Coordinates of C-alpha atoms in Angstrom, one line a residue:
M1 CA 87.0 88.8 132.3
E2 CA 85.9 89.6 128.8
T3 CA 87.1 88.1 125.5
Y4 CA 86.9 89.8 122.1
H5 CA 87.9 88.4 118.7
G6 CA 89.5 90.3 115.9
K7 CA 91.9 89.6 112.9
S8 CA 95.5 88.9 113.8
I9 CA 98.2 90.9 112.0
F10 CA 101.1 89.3 113.7
N11 CA 101.4 86.3 116.0
G12 CA 102.7 86.5 119.5
I13 CA 101.5 87.2 123.0
A14 CA 101.5 90.6 124.8
I15 CA 100.5 91.1 128.4
G16 CA 100.1 94.6 130.0
K17 CA 98.0 97.7 130.6
I18 CA 95.9 99.2 127.8
C19 CA 96.6 102.7 126.8
K20 CA 94.0 104.4 124.6
Y21 CA 95.8 106.5 122.0
E22 CA 94.1 109.8 121.6
K23 CA 94.7 111.7 118.4
E24 CA 94.8 115.5 118.5
Q25 CA 91.5 116.7 117.1
Q26 CA 91.8 118.8 114.0
Q27 CA 88.9 121.3 113.7
V28 CA 89.3 122.4 110.2
K29 CA 87.2 125.5 109.3
R30 CA 86.3 126.8 105.9
I31 CA 87.7 130.3 105.6
R32 CA 87.3 132.6 102.6
I33 CA 90.6 134.1 101.4
S34 CA 91.3 137.0 99.0
D35 CA 94.6 135.8 97.6
P36 CA 94.5 132.2 96.3
E37 CA 98.1 132.3 95.0
A38 CA 99.4 133.3 98.4
E39 CA 97.4 130.4 100.0
I40 CA 98.9 128.0 97.4
N41 CA 102.3 129.3 98.4
R42 CA 101.5 128.6 102.0
F43 CA 100.4 125.1 101.1
D44 CA 103.6 124.5 99.1
H45 CA 105.7 125.6 102.1
A46 CA 103.8 123.1 104.3
R47 CA 104.5 120.4 101.7
E48 CA 108.2 121.1 101.9
E49 CA 108.0 120.9 105.8
A50 CA 106.1 117.6 105.5
G51 CA 108.8 116.2 103.2
A52 CA 111.5 117.1 105.8
Q53 CA 109.5 115.4 108.5
L54 CA 109.0 112.3 106.5
Q55 CA 112.7 112.2 105.8
S56 CA 113.3 112.2 109.5
L57 CA 110.8 109.5 110.0
Y58 CA 112.4 107.5 107.2
D59 CA 115.8 107.8 109.0
K60 CA 114.3 106.7 112.3
A61 CA 112.5 103.8 110.8
L62 CA 115.6 102.7 109.0
T63 CA 117.3 102.1 112.3
Q64 CA 114.3 100.5 114.0
V65 CA 112.7 98.3 111.3
G66 CA 115.1 98.3 108.4
E67 CA 114.6 99.5 104.8
S68 CA 111.5 97.4 104.3
G69 CA 109.6 99.3 107.0
A70 CA 111.2 102.7 106.2
M71 CA 110.1 102.6 102.6
I72 CA 106.6 103.4 103.8
F73 CA 107.7 107.0 104.5
E74 CA 109.5 107.2 101.1
I75 CA 106.1 106.3 99.6
H76 CA 104.4 109.0 101.6
R77 CA 107.0 111.5 100.3
M78 CA 106.2 110.5 96.8
M79 CA 102.5 111.0 97.5
L80 CA 103.2 114.6 98.4
D81 CA 104.1 115.1 94.7
D82 CA 101.2 113.1 93.3
D83 CA 99.7 115.2 90.5
D84 CA 96.1 114.2 91.1
Y85 CA 96.3 115.1 94.8
L86 CA 98.0 118.4 94.1
D87 CA 95.7 119.3 91.3
S88 CA 92.7 118.8 93.6
V89 CA 94.1 121.0 96.4
Y90 CA 95.1 123.8 94.0
H91 CA 91.7 123.6 92.2
I92 CA 89.7 123.8 95.5
I93 CA 91.8 126.8 96.7
R94 CA 91.4 128.7 93.4
S95 CA 87.9 127.8 92.5
Q96 CA 86.3 128.1 96.0
Q97 CA 88.8 130.8 97.3
V98 CA 89.2 128.9 100.6
N99 CA 92.1 128.3 103.0
A100 CA 94.7 125.5 102.4
E101 CA 93.6 123.6 105.5
F102 CA 90.1 123.2 104.1
A103 CA 91.3 122.2 100.6
V104 CA 93.7 119.6 102.0
A105 CA 91.0 118.1 104.3
S106 CA 88.5 118.0 101.4
T107 CA 91.0 116.3 99.1
G108 CA 92.1 113.9 101.8
D109 CA 88.5 112.8 102.5
N110 CA 87.7 112.4 98.8
F111 CA 90.8 110.3 98.0
S112 CA 90.4 108.3 101.2
R113 CA 86.8 107.4 100.4
L114 CA 87.8 106.5 96.8
F115 CA 90.5 104.0 98.0
A116 CA 88.3 102.6 100.8
S117 CA 85.5 101.9 98.4
M118 CA 87.7 99.7 96.2
D119 CA 87.3 95.9 96.4
D120 CA 91.1 95.3 96.4
E121 CA 92.4 95.0 100.0
Y122 CA 95.7 96.5 99.0
M123 CA 94.1 99.6 97.6
Q124 CA 91.8 99.8 100.7
G125 CA 95.0 100.0 102.8
R126 CA 96.1 103.1 100.9
A127 CA 93.1 105.0 102.3
A128 CA 94.9 105.3 105.6
D129 CA 98.1 106.6 103.9
V130 CA 96.2 109.4 102.1
K131 CA 94.6 110.4 105.5
D132 CA 98.0 110.3 107.2
I133 CA 99.6 112.6 104.6
S134 CA 96.6 115.0 104.7
D135 CA 96.6 115.1 108.5
R136 CA 100.3 115.9 108.5
L137 CA 99.8 118.8 106.1
I138 CA 96.9 120.2 108.2
R139 CA 98.9 120.0 111.4
I140 CA 101.8 121.9 109.8
L141 CA 99.4 124.5 108.3
M142 CA 97.8 124.9 111.8
G143 CA 101.1 125.1 113.6
Q144 CA 100.5 121.8 115.6
T145 CA 103.1 119.3 116.6
D146 CA 103.1 115.5 116.9
K147 CA 102.7 113.9 120.3
H148 CA 103.5 110.2 120.6
D149 CA 105.2 109.8 124.0
I150 CA 104.8 106.4 125.7
M151 CA 106.2 106.5 129.2
E152 CA 105.7 102.8 130.2
P153 CA 105.2 99.4 128.5
V154 CA 101.6 99.4 127.2
I155 CA 99.2 97.8 124.7
I156 CA 98.2 100.7 122.4
M157 CA 94.5 100.8 121.7
A158 CA 93.1 103.1 119.0
E159 CA 90.4 103.4 116.4
D160 CA 93.1 103.5 113.8
L161 CA 96.9 104.2 113.7
A162 CA 98.8 105.9 110.9
P163 CA 102.3 104.5 110.0
S164 CA 103.9 107.8 111.2
E165 CA 102.2 107.5 114.6
T166 CA 103.3 103.9 114.8
V167 CA 107.0 104.4 114.1
Q168 CA 107.3 107.4 116.4
M169 CA 106.3 105.4 119.4
D170 CA 109.0 104.1 121.7
K171 CA 109.4 100.5 120.5
D172 CA 110.7 99.5 123.9
N173 CA 107.4 100.4 125.5
L174 CA 105.2 99.2 122.7
L175 CA 103.8 95.7 123.6
A176 CA 101.0 95.4 121.0
F177 CA 98.4 97.2 118.9
V178 CA 94.7 96.8 119.0
T179 CA 92.6 98.8 116.5
T180 CA 89.1 99.0 115.2
L181 CA 90.0 99.9 111.7
G182 CA 92.9 98.7 109.5
S183 CA 93.7 95.7 107.3
S184 CA 96.4 93.1 107.0
N185 CA 97.7 95.1 104.0
S186 CA 97.8 98.5 105.6
H187 CA 101.2 100.0 106.1
T188 CA 100.7 100.1 109.8
A189 CA 100.1 96.3 109.7
I190 CA 103.3 95.9 107.7
L191 CA 105.2 97.9 110.3
A192 CA 103.8 95.8 113.1
R193 CA 105.0 92.6 111.4
T194 CA 108.4 94.1 110.6
M195 CA 108.8 95.3 114.3
G196 CA 107.6 91.9 115.5
I197 CA 104.8 93.3 117.6
P198 CA 101.5 91.4 118.1
A199 CA 98.6 93.3 116.5
L200 CA 94.9 92.8 116.2
V201 CA 92.4 94.8 114.0
G202 CA 88.7 94.7 113.8
I203 CA 88.0 95.1 117.6
P204 CA 85.7 98.0 118.6
V205 CA 87.8 99.8 121.3
R206 CA 86.1 101.2 124.4
D207 CA 87.1 104.1 126.6
E208 CA 86.6 102.1 129.8
W209 CA 89.3 99.7 128.9
N210 CA 92.0 102.4 129.3
G211 CA 94.4 101.4 132.1
K212 CA 93.0 97.8 132.5
T213 CA 95.3 94.7 132.3
A214 CA 94.8 92.8 129.1
I215 CA 96.2 89.9 127.0
V216 CA 96.7 90.2 123.2
D217 CA 96.9 86.7 121.7
G218 CA 98.0 87.1 118.1
H219 CA 97.8 83.3 117.5
S220 CA 94.0 83.1 118.1
G221 CA 93.2 86.8 117.3
T222 CA 91.8 87.4 120.8
L223 CA 91.8 90.3 123.2
I224 CA 91.2 89.4 126.9
I225 CA 90.3 92.2 129.2
E226 CA 91.1 91.7 133.0
P227 CA 92.1 88.0 132.7
D228 CA 91.8 85.9 135.9
D229 CA 95.0 84.8 137.7
A230 CA 95.0 81.3 136.3
L231 CA 94.7 82.5 132.6
L232 CA 97.3 85.2 133.3
A233 CA 99.8 82.7 134.6
G234 CA 99.2 80.3 131.7
M235 CA 99.6 83.0 129.1
Q236 CA 102.8 84.3 130.8
A237 CA 104.3 80.9 130.6
K238 CA 103.3 80.6 127.0
K239 CA 104.9 84.0 126.3
E240 CA 108.1 82.9 128.0
E241 CA 108.2 79.7 125.9
E242 CA 107.7 81.8 122.7
L243 CA 110.7 83.9 123.7
R244 CA 112.8 80.8 124.3
Q245 CA 111.9 79.4 120.9
K246 CA 112.7 82.6 119.2
Q247 CA 116.2 82.7 120.7
L248 CA 116.7 79.1 119.6
L249 CA 115.6 79.9 116.1
A250 CA 118.1 82.9 115.9
E251 CA 120.9 80.3 116.3
L252 CA 119.9 78.8 112.9
K253 CA 120.7 82.1 111.1
G254 CA 123.4 81.6 108.5
K255 CA 123.0 77.8 108.4
E256 CA 121.8 75.7 105.5
T257 CA 118.4 74.1 105.5
I258 CA 119.0 70.4 105.5
T259 CA 116.8 67.5 106.5
K260 CA 117.9 65.1 109.2
S261 CA 118.9 62.6 106.4
G262 CA 121.0 65.2 104.6
K263 CA 118.9 66.5 101.8
K264 CA 119.2 70.2 101.1
I265 CA 116.0 72.3 100.9
N266 CA 115.7 75.8 99.5
L267 CA 113.9 78.3 101.7
Y268 CA 112.8 81.4 99.9
A269 CA 110.7 84.5 100.7
N270 CA 107.4 85.8 99.2
I271 CA 107.5 89.6 98.7
G272 CA 105.0 92.1 97.4
N273 CA 107.3 95.1 96.9
V274 CA 111.0 95.9 96.2
S275 CA 111.2 97.3 99.8
D276 CA 110.4 93.8 101.2
V277 CA 113.8 92.4 99.9
G278 CA 115.5 93.8 103.0
A279 CA 113.3 91.7 105.3
A280 CA 113.9 88.6 103.1
L281 CA 117.6 88.9 103.5
A282 CA 117.4 89.8 107.2
N283 CA 115.5 86.5 107.8
D284 CA 118.1 84.5 105.8
A285 CA 116.0 83.8 102.6
G286 CA 118.0 81.9 100.0
G287 CA 116.1 83.6 97.3
I288 CA 112.7 85.1 96.3
G289 CA 110.2 82.5 95.5
L290 CA 107.4 84.9 94.7
F291 CA 107.7 88.5 93.7
R292 CA 104.2 89.9 93.2
S293 CA 104.8 92.3 90.4
E294 CA 101.3 93.9 90.5
F295 CA 102.4 96.4 93.2
L296 CA 104.0 98.3 90.4
Y297 CA 100.6 98.6 88.7
L298 CA 98.6 99.1 91.8
E299 CA 100.7 102.1 92.9
A300 CA 100.8 103.7 89.5
Q301 CA 98.3 106.1 87.9
D302 CA 98.9 104.6 84.5
Y303 CA 100.5 101.5 83.0
P304 CA 104.1 101.5 84.3
T305 CA 106.7 101.9 81.6
E306 CA 109.3 99.4 80.7
E307 CA 112.0 101.5 82.3
E308 CA 110.1 101.9 85.5
Q309 CA 109.5 98.2 85.7
F310 CA 113.1 97.4 84.7
Q311 CA 114.5 99.7 87.5
A312 CA 112.3 98.0 90.1
Y313 CA 113.2 94.5 89.1
K314 CA 116.9 95.4 88.7
K315 CA 117.0 96.8 92.2
A316 CA 115.5 93.6 93.7
V317 CA 117.8 91.4 91.7
E318 CA 120.9 93.3 92.6
T319 CA 120.0 93.4 96.3
M320 CA 119.5 89.7 96.3
D321 CA 123.1 89.5 95.0
G322 CA 123.0 86.3 92.9
R323 CA 120.2 84.5 94.7
P324 CA 117.2 83.4 92.5
V325 CA 114.3 85.9 92.1
I326 CA 111.1 84.4 90.8
I327 CA 108.9 87.2 89.5
R328 CA 105.2 86.5 88.8
T329 CA 103.9 88.4 85.8
L330 CA 100.9 90.7 86.3
D331 CA 98.2 88.9 88.2
V332 CA 95.3 91.4 87.7
G333 CA 91.6 90.8 88.1
G334 CA 89.8 88.8 90.8
D335 CA 90.2 90.9 93.9
K336 CA 93.0 93.1 92.3
E337 CA 91.3 96.0 90.4
I338 CA 93.5 98.5 88.6
P339 CA 91.2 101.4 87.5
Y340 CA 93.3 102.5 84.5
L341 CA 93.1 99.0 82.9
H342 CA 89.3 99.5 82.6
M343 CA 88.4 95.9 83.0
V344 CA 84.8 94.9 82.7
K345 CA 83.1 94.0 85.9
E346 CA 82.3 90.3 86.0
D347 CA 79.8 88.2 88.1
N348 CA 82.5 85.7 89.0
P349 CA 85.9 87.6 88.6
F350 CA 88.0 84.8 90.1
M351 CA 87.1 82.5 87.3
G352 CA 87.0 85.2 84.7
F353 CA 89.2 87.4 82.5
R354 CA 92.3 87.8 84.7
A355 CA 96.0 87.0 85.2
V356 CA 97.6 85.3 82.2
R357 CA 94.3 85.5 80.3
Y358 CA 94.2 89.3 80.5
C359 CA 97.9 89.5 79.6
L360 CA 97.7 87.3 76.5
A361 CA 94.7 89.3 75.3
N362 CA 96.8 92.4 75.6
P363 CA 100.2 91.2 74.2
D364 CA 101.6 94.7 73.6
Q365 CA 101.1 95.6 77.3
Y366 CA 102.4 92.2 78.4
K367 CA 105.6 92.6 76.3
V368 CA 106.4 95.8 78.2
Q369 CA 106.7 93.7 81.3
L370 CA 108.4 90.7 79.7
R371 CA 111.1 93.1 78.1
A372 CA 111.7 94.6 81.6
L373 CA 112.1 91.2 83.1
L374 CA 114.5 90.1 80.4
R375 CA 116.6 93.2 80.8
A376 CA 116.7 92.7 84.6
S377 CA 117.9 89.1 84.0
A378 CA 121.3 90.6 82.9
F379 CA 121.9 91.6 86.5
G380 CA 121.0 88.3 88.4
D381 CA 119.1 85.1 88.5
V382 CA 115.6 86.1 87.3
K383 CA 112.9 83.6 86.6
I384 CA 109.6 84.4 85.0
M385 CA 106.4 82.8 86.5
I386 CA 103.0 82.7 84.8
P387 CA 99.9 82.9 87.0
L388 CA 96.6 81.0 86.7
V389 CA 97.7 78.5 84.0
T390 CA 95.0 76.0 83.0
C391 CA 96.3 74.6 79.7
V392 CA 99.5 74.0 77.7
E393 CA 98.5 76.6 75.1
E394 CA 98.9 79.4 77.6
V395 CA 102.5 78.4 78.5
L396 CA 103.5 78.1 74.8
A397 CA 101.9 81.5 74.0
V398 CA 103.8 83.3 76.8
K399 CA 107.0 81.6 75.7
E400 CA 106.5 82.8 72.2
L401 CA 106.1 86.4 73.4
V402 CA 109.3 85.9 75.4
E403 CA 111.1 84.8 72.3
Q404 CA 109.8 87.9 70.4
C405 CA 111.0 90.1 73.2
K406 CA 114.4 88.4 73.1
A407 CA 114.7 89.1 69.3
E408 CA 113.7 92.8 69.8
L409 CA 116.3 93.3 72.6
T410 CA 119.0 91.5 70.6
E411 CA 118.4 93.9 67.7
E412 CA 118.6 96.8 70.1
G413 CA 121.8 95.6 71.5
R414 CA 120.4 95.1 75.0
K415 CA 121.8 92.4 77.3
F416 CA 119.6 89.6 78.9
N417 CA 119.9 86.0 80.0
E418 CA 119.3 83.9 76.9
N419 CA 118.5 80.9 79.0
I420 CA 116.0 82.6 81.4
E421 CA 113.6 80.1 82.9
V422 CA 109.8 80.5 82.3
G423 CA 107.8 78.5 84.8
I424 CA 104.2 78.4 86.0
M425 CA 102.2 78.9 89.2
V426 CA 100.2 75.7 89.7
E427 CA 97.1 77.0 91.4
T428 CA 94.1 75.5 89.5
P429 CA 92.7 72.0 89.4
A430 CA 93.2 72.0 85.7
A431 CA 96.9 72.6 86.1
S432 CA 97.1 69.9 88.8
L433 CA 95.4 67.3 86.6
L434 CA 97.6 68.3 83.6
A435 CA 100.8 68.5 85.7
D436 CA 102.7 65.9 83.7
R437 CA 102.0 67.6 80.4
L438 CA 102.7 71.1 81.7
A439 CA 106.0 69.8 83.1
E440 CA 107.1 69.2 79.5
V441 CA 106.7 72.9 78.6
A442 CA 107.3 74.7 81.8
D443 CA 110.8 75.2 83.2
F444 CA 109.7 75.0 86.8
F445 CA 106.5 74.7 89.0
S446 CA 105.6 76.8 92.0
I447 CA 102.4 75.7 93.7
G448 CA 100.0 78.4 94.8
T449 CA 98.1 76.7 97.5
N450 CA 95.9 79.6 98.5
D451 CA 93.9 79.4 95.2
L452 CA 94.5 75.7 94.7
I453 CA 92.8 74.8 98.0
G454 CA 89.9 77.2 97.3
S455 CA 89.2 76.0 93.8
T456 CA 89.7 72.3 94.6
M457 CA 87.3 72.5 97.6
C458 CA 85.0 75.1 96.0
A459 CA 85.5 77.2 99.1
D460 CA 86.0 81.0 99.2
R461 CA 88.6 81.6 101.9
G462 CA 86.8 84.9 102.7
N463 CA 83.5 83.1 103.4
D464 CA 83.3 82.4 107.1
T465 CA 80.3 80.1 106.6
I466 CA 82.3 77.5 104.7
S467 CA 85.8 78.3 106.2
N468 CA 85.9 74.7 107.5
L469 CA 86.3 73.5 103.9
Y470 CA 89.2 75.9 103.2
Q471 CA 92.0 73.5 104.6
V472 CA 95.1 72.0 103.0
Y473 CA 94.5 68.8 105.0
Y474 CA 91.6 67.6 102.9
P475 CA 92.5 64.4 101.0
A476 CA 91.6 65.9 97.7
V477 CA 94.1 68.7 98.2
L478 CA 96.8 66.4 99.4
R479 CA 96.4 64.1 96.4
S480 CA 96.6 67.2 94.2
L481 CA 99.8 68.4 95.8
K482 CA 101.4 64.9 95.6
N483 CA 100.6 64.7 91.9
I484 CA 101.9 68.1 91.0
I485 CA 105.2 67.6 92.9
E486 CA 105.8 64.1 91.6
S487 CA 105.0 65.1 88.0
G488 CA 107.6 67.9 88.2
V489 CA 110.2 65.7 89.8
K490 CA 109.7 63.0 87.2
A491 CA 110.2 65.6 84.4
G492 CA 113.4 66.9 86.0
I493 CA 112.2 70.4 86.7
M494 CA 112.3 72.4 90.0
V495 CA 109.1 72.2 92.0
G496 CA 108.5 74.8 94.7
M497 CA 105.6 76.1 96.7
C498 CA 104.7 79.8 97.3
G499 CA 101.3 79.4 99.0
E500 CA 100.8 79.8 102.7
A501 CA 100.9 76.0 103.2
A502 CA 104.7 76.1 102.6
A503 CA 105.0 77.6 106.1
D504 CA 102.8 75.0 107.7
P505 CA 105.0 72.9 110.1
L506 CA 102.4 70.1 110.0
L507 CA 102.4 69.8 106.2
E508 CA 106.1 70.2 105.6
P509 CA 107.1 66.6 106.2
L510 CA 104.6 65.4 103.5
L511 CA 106.0 67.9 101.1
I512 CA 109.5 66.6 101.8
S513 CA 108.3 63.1 101.2
W514 CA 106.9 63.9 97.8
G515 CA 110.0 65.8 96.7
L516 CA 109.3 69.5 97.0
E517 CA 112.7 71.3 96.6
E518 CA 111.8 74.9 97.4
F519 CA 109.5 76.3 100.1
S520 CA 108.7 80.0 99.8
M521 CA 106.9 81.9 102.6
S522 CA 106.7 85.2 104.4
A523 CA 110.2 86.2 105.6
P524 CA 109.5 85.8 109.4
S525 CA 108.5 82.2 108.9
I526 CA 111.8 81.1 107.4
L527 CA 113.8 80.2 110.5
R528 CA 110.9 78.3 112.0
A529 CA 110.6 76.2 108.8
R530 CA 114.4 75.6 108.8
K531 CA 114.0 74.1 112.3
T532 CA 111.1 71.9 111.4
I533 CA 112.8 70.6 108.2
S534 CA 116.0 69.7 110.1
Q535 CA 114.1 67.4 112.4
W536 CA 112.9 64.9 109.8
T537 CA 114.5 62.1 107.8
K538 CA 113.2 61.2 104.3
A539 CA 112.1 57.8 105.6
E540 CA 110.2 59.3 108.4
C541 CA 108.5 61.7 106.0
D542 CA 107.6 58.9 103.7
E543 CA 106.0 56.9 106.5
L544 CA 103.9 59.8 107.7
A545 CA 102.8 60.7 104.1
E546 CA 101.6 57.2 103.5
K547 CA 99.5 57.3 106.7
A548 CA 98.1 60.8 105.7
L549 CA 97.0 59.6 102.3
A550 CA 95.2 56.7 103.9
C551 CA 93.0 59.0 105.9
N552 CA 89.5 59.8 104.7
T553 CA 88.8 63.2 106.3
A554 CA 90.7 66.4 107.0
A555 CA 90.1 66.0 110.7
E556 CA 91.9 62.6 110.6
V557 CA 94.8 64.0 108.6
K558 CA 95.2 67.0 110.9
A559 CA 95.1 64.8 114.0
L560 CA 97.7 62.5 112.6
L561 CA 100.0 65.3 111.7
E562 CA 99.6 67.0 115.0
S563 CA 100.4 63.8 116.8
A564 CA 103.6 63.5 114.8
A565 CA 104.6 67.2 115.0
R566 CA 108.1 68.1 116.3

């Protein structure tokens, strides 16, 4: 028995035989050609065929994983028309007088390396998309076909998997993915989550594992090769219990989220893209608690126009059909680099010129987004959220820009919600300490626990050496959460949470005790949270919260919450 550790993309347990996925090797040769324009014409025909194939994949994905997963192939179709990509292929064919296969392979390699070298994990995930598109074009040019047949239930093992390879596999026979490459933001990872398939990345795969029985434990991020009988029986029982719990949770669909003592709680979804709205609705989200608007900027070659942003926000708002949609304004900097913004490299970017600081320093750019958000508010319940607030002045400055935009739109005769709410993401110790004052100028709070934990405990969540300090259970973090929530409640504004901690079943009773009204999380976590919340009365939550605040260490807090878990 051998055990290997990787990064979990989706929780769950899979037990079965490993099948090593072998990609068809593409031997691309450099061939001199005499007629570049004829070669370009051949490439354009291949592009048309690739577009038709991607349309078929989109249609198939739509039935298997819904619009959210299918949008990946729509994005791939758009990449076929990317000017930079096309210019590179055409230039190589004409200047070097070489075959289209070689020009596509060279362009794909160059663009892939460019994306992979970026610090931002989202952009790194796009490297696989460029390679997928390039490989598809090369297959068409070489007259090859896709082969993705899976004849029996297996755990697919590969160095990497492209989204098109993933969606073409028979879902009924797909138990799990295990790959060496990939990230939590790759489109294949997104598909795995949407399909509800356990997946691990970061495990160097071996040929000798092919055909062996294995366990993929998405909860602990482990791969177990040839488990012994006792472990196999234990994990099988755990898997069956998971299935039973999933069936029970499905019964909660369509019901309100109410505590045992009758208090209604709002359960919203965090999304990073317009295409994620479908998954939010499919999982019964009552609204969108965090719409990360930076996807519009990360996927663009230049600053997105007001009209482009307006159309994206409008689509999300109309799809949510009257449910609240909280849209965070551009959160750039830190680990999110956007090349065309030409931001200066900093030694400590997370505490530097980013988010609302960048936006307020570039008011004309910022107003483009604010105008788009205001225009979208005419079509539904849009709320504007400011990231990385540390002082009252920042909130007032943004509100002043919003008022300027309102005046401009009124003069132009455009419609918008005059009473649109402008709230803040509370994710810094400064905002926590100043919560009572900020509650006087902000229309709502949404707590971003991911950054709040890190900055409160001075612990980088990506640093394994100090990962023990990156926990929501530390007394300093709990006191901070209590202060933020109670300050907002006292001021009469809505207080929500959009950080990962909102989906923590151990923490949720404490948040109920302190008065949190809105929990926003990844869509698949919503029904589980509804179940947890329904099992607690306010009095029980208050009693547990009092005991938790009396603890001196994170270990004591966690042990207490685990002993009380339901």
